[in-house]
PDB file of C-alpha atoms in Angstrom:
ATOM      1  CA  UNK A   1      83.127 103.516 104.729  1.00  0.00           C
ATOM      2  CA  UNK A   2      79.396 104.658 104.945  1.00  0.00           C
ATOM      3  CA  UNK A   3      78.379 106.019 108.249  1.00  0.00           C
ATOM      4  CA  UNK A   4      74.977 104.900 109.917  1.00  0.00           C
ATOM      5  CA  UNK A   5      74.578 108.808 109.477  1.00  0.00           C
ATOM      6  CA  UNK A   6      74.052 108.249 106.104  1.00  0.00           C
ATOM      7  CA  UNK A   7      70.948 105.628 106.541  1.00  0.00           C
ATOM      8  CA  UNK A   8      70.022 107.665 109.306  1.00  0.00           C
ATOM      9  CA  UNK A   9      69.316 110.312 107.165  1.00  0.00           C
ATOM     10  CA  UNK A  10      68.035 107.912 104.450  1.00  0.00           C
ATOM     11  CA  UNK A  11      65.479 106.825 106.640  1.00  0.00           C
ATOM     12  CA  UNK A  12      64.966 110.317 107.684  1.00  0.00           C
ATOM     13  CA  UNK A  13      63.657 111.102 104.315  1.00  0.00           C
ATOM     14  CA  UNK A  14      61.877 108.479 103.369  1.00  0.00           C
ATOM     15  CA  UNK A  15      59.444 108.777 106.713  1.00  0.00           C
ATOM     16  CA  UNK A  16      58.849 112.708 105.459  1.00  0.00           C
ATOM     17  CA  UNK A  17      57.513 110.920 102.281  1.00  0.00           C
ATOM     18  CA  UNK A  18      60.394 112.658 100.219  1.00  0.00           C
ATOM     19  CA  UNK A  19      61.876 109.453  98.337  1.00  0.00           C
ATOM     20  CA  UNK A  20      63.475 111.187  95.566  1.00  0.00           C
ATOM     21  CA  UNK A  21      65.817 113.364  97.755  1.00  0.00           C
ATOM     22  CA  UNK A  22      66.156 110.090 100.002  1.00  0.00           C
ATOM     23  CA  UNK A  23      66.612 107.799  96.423  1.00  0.00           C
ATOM     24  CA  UNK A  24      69.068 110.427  95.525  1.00  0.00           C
ATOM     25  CA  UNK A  25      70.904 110.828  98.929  1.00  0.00           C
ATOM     26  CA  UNK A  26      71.633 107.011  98.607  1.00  0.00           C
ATOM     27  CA  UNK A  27      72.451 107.022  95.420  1.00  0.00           C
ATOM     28  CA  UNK A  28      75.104 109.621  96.049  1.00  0.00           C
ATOM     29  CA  UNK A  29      76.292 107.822  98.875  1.00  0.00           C
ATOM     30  CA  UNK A  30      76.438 104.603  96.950  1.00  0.00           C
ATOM     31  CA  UNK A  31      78.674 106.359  94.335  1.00  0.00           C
ATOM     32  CA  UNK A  32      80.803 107.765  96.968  1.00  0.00           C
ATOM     33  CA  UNK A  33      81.889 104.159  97.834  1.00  0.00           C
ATOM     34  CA  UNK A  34      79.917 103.511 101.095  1.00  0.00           C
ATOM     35  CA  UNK A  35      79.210  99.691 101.623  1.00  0.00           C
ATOM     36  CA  UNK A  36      76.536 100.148 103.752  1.00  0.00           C
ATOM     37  CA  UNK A  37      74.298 102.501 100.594  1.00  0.00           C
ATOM     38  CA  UNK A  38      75.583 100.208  98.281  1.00  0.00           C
ATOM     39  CA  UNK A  39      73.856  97.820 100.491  1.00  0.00           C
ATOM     40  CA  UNK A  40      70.643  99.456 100.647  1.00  0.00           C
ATOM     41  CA  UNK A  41      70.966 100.409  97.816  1.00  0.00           C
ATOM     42  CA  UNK A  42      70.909  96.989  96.302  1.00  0.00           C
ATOM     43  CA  UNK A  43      68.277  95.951  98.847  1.00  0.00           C
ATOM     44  CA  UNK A  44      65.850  98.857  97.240  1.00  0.00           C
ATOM     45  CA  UNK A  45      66.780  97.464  93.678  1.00  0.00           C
ATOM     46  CA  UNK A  46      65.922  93.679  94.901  1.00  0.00           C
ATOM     47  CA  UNK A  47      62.544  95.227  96.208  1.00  0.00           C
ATOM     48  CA  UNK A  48      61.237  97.795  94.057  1.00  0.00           C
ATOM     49  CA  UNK A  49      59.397  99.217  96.277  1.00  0.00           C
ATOM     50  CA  UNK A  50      61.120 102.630  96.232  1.00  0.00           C
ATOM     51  CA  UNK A  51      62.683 102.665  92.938  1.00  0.00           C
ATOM     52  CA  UNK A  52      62.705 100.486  89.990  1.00  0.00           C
ATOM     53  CA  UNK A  53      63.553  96.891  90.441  1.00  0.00           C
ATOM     54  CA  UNK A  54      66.743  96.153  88.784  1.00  0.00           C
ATOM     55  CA  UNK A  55      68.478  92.788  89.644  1.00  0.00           C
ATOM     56  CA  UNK A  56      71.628  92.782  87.686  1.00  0.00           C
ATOM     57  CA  UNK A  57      72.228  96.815  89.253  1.00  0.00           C
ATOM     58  CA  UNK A  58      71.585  95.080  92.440  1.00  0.00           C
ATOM     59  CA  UNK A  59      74.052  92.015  91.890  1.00  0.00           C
ATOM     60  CA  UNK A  60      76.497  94.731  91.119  1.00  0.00           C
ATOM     61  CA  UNK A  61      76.094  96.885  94.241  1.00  0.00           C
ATOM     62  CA  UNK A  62      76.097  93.616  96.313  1.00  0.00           C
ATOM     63  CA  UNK A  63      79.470  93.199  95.111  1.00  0.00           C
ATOM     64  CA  UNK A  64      80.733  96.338  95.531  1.00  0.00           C
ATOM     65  CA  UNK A  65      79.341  96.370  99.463  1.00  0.00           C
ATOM     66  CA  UNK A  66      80.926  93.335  99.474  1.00  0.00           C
ATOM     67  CA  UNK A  67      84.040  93.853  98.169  1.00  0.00           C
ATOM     68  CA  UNK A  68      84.177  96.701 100.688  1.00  0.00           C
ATOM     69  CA  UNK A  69      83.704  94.319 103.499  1.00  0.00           C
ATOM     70  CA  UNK A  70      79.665  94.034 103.712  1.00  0.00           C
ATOM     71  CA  UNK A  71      79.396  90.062 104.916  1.00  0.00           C
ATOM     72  CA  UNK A  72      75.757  90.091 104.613  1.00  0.00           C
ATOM     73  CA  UNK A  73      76.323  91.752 101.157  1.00  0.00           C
ATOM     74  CA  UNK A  74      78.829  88.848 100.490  1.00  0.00           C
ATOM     75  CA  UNK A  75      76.998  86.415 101.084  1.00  0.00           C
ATOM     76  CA  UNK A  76      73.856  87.535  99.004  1.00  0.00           C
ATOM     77  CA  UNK A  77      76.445  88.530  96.278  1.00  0.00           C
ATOM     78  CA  UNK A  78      77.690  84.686  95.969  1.00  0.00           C
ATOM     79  CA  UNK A  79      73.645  83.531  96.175  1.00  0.00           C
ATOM     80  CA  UNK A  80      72.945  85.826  93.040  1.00  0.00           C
ATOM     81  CA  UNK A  81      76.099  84.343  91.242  1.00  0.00           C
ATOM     82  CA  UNK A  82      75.141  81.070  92.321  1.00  0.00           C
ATOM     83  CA  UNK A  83      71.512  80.730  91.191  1.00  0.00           C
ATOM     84  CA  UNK A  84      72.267  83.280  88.562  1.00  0.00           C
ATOM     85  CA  UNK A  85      69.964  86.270  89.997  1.00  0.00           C
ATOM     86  CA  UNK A  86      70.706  89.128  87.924  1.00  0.00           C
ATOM     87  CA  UNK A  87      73.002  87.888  85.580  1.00  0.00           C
ATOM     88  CA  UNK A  88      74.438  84.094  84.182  1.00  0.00           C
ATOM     89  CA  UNK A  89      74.718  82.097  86.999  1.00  0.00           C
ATOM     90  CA  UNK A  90      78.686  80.879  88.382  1.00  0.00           C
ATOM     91  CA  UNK A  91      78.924  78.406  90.290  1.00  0.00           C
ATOM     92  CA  UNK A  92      82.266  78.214  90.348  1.00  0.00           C
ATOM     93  CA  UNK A  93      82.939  81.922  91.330  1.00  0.00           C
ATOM     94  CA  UNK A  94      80.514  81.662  94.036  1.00  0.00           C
ATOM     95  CA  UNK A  95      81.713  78.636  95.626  1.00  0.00           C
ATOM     96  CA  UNK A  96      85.171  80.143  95.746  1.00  0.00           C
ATOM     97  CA  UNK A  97      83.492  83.268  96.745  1.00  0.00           C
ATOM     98  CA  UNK A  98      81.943  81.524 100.187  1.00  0.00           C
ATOM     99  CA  UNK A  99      84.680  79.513 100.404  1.00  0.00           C
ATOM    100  CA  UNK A 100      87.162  82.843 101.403  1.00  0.00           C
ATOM    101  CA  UNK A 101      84.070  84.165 103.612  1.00  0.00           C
ATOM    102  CA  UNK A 102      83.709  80.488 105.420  1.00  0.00           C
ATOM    103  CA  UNK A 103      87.185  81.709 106.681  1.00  0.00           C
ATOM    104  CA  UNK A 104      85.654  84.471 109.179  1.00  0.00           C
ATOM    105  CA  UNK A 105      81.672  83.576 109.489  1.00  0.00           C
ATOM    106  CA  UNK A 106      79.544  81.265 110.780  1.00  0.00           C
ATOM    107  CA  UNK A 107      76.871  81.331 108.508  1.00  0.00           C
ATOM    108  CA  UNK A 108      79.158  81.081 105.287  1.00  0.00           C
ATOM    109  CA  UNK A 109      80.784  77.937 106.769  1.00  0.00           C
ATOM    110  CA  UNK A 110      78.056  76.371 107.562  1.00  0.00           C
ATOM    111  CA  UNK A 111      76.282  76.457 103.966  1.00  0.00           C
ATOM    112  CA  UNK A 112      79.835  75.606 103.189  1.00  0.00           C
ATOM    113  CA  UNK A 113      79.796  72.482 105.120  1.00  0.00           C
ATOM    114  CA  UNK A 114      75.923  71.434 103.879  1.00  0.00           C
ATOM    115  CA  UNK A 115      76.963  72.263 100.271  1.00  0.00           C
ATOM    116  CA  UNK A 116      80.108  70.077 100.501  1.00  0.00           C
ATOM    117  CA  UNK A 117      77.719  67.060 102.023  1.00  0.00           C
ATOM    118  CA  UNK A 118      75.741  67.532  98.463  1.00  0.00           C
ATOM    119  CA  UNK A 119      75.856  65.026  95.687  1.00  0.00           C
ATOM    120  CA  UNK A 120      76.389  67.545  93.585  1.00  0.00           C
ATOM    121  CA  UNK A 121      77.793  68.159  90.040  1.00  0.00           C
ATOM    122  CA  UNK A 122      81.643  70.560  89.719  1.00  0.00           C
ATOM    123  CA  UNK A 123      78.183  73.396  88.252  1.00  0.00           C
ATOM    124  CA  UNK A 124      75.945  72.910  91.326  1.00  0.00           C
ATOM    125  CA  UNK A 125      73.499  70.852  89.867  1.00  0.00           C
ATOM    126  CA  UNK A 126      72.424  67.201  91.534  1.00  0.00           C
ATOM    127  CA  UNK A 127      74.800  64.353  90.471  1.00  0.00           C
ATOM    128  CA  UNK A 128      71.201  62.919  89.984  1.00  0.00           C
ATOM    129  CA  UNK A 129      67.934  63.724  89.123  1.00  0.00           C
ATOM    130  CA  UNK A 130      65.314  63.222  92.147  1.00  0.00           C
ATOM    131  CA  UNK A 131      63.255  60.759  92.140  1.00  0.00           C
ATOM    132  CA  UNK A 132      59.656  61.720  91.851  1.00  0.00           C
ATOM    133  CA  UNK A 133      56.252  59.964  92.390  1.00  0.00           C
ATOM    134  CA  UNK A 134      53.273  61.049  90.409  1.00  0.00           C
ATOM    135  CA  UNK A 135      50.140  62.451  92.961  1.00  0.00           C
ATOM    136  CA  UNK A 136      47.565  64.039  90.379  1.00  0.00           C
ATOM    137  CA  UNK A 137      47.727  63.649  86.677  1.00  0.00           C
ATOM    138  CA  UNK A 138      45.090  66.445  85.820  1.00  0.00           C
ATOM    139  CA  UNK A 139      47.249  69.308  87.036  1.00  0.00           C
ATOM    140  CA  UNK A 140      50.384  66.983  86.856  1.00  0.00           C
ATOM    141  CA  UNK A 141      51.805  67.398  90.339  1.00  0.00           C
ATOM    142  CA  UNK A 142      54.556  65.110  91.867  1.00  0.00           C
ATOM    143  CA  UNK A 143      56.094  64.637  94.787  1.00  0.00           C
ATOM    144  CA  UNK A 144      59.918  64.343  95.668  1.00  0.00           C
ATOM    145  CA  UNK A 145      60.213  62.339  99.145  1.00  0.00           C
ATOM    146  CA  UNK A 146      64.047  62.456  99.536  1.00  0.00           C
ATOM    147  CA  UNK A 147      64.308  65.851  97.862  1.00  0.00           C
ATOM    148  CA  UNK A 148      66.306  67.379 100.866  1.00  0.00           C
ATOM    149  CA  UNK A 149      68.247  66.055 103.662  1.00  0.00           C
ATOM    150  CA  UNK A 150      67.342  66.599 107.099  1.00  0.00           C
ATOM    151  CA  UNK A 151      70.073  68.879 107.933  1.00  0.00           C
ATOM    152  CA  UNK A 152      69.449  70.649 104.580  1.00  0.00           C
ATOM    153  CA  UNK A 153      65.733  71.528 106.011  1.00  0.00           C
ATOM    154  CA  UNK A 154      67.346  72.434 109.029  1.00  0.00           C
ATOM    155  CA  UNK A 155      69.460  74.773 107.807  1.00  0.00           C
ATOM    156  CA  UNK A 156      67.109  76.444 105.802  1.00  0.00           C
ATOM    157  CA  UNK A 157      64.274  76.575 108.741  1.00  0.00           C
ATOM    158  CA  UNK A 158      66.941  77.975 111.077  1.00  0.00           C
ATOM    159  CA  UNK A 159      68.065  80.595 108.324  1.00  0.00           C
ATOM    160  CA  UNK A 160      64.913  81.494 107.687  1.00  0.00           C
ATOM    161  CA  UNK A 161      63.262  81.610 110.969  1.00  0.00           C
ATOM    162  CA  UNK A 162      64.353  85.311 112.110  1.00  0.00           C
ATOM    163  CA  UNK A 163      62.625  86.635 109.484  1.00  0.00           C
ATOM    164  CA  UNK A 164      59.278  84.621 109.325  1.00  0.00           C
ATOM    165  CA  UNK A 165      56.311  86.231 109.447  1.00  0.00           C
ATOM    166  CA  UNK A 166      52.531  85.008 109.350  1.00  0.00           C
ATOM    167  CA  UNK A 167      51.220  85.083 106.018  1.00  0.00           C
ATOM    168  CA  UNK A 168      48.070  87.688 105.757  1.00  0.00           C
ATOM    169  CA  UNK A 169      45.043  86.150 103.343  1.00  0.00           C
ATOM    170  CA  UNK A 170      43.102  88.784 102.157  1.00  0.00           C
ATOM    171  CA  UNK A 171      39.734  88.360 100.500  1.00  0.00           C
ATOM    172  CA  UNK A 172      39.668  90.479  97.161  1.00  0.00           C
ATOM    173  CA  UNK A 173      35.943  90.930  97.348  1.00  0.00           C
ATOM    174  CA  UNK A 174      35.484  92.172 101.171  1.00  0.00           C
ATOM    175  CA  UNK A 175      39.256  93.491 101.268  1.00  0.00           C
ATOM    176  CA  UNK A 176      39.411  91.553 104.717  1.00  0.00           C
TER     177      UNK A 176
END
């Protein structure tokens, strides 16, 4: 299992500025079977910001943290095979997927319980299409009143809310 000695020193590296010995400390780690740089790992291939985006490498190392016991691994692992991030999407694998983690966390069972409210079809898709009213013609833009359900938007504000941040405008012109 990785050690937080292994971020640690990650994180050590990156703050020097030296990202290829820290890209290639994780990397190593990662190989060695550590959930927690598979993990990161994955994270860093979902960003790109510290070495080259690659979603279906991610996908994979989300598994692998996953299979090692990573829940918040898991549980991007079955969103990627769900909405087909990084390869063909599965619905079917990833409902069975959160299914077996619904068993020990809170946050699996409750998407659990909100996807199981859904009208959905047995490949994740609505049972129907939503209904939508025209607003502009010239761009076409329309509106879908009853797109969500109020404990879907819930959800989703609750889930998202720990990570919210204001969103920074910047004029291209003044740089401010």
């Amino acid at each position: 299992m990785a050690t937080s000695g292994t971020i640690d020193e990650v994180q050590a590296l990156l703050r020097a500025g030296r990202l290829a010995d820290a890209s290639r400390r994780l990397l190593a780690a990662a190989a060695a079977d550590e959930p927690e740089a598979a993990a990161t790992l994955a994270h860093w291939r979902i960003a790109g910001n510290v070495i080259r985006r690659d979603l279906p490498e991610a996908r994979r190392l989300l598994g692998l943290a996953a299979a090692q016991g990573d829940m918040d691994s898991a549980l991007l692992h079955a969103a990627f095979l769900a909405s087909g991030v990084g390869g063909p999407d599965d619905w079917p694998d990833a409902l069975e997927l959160l299914r077996g983690l619904a068993r020990e966390d809170l946050r699996a069972r409750t998407q659990l319980e909100r996807i199981e409210a859904m009208d959905i079809d047995p490949l994740g898709f609505p049972s129907r299409p939503p209904e939508l009213r025209s607003i502009c013609e010239a761009p076409e833009v329309y509106v879908s009143e009853a797109f969500m359900t109020k404990a879907e938007c819930t959800y989703l504000r609750e889930a998202g809310e720990p990570t919210l941040q204001r969103s920074v405008v910047v004029d291209p012109a003044t740089g401010v």
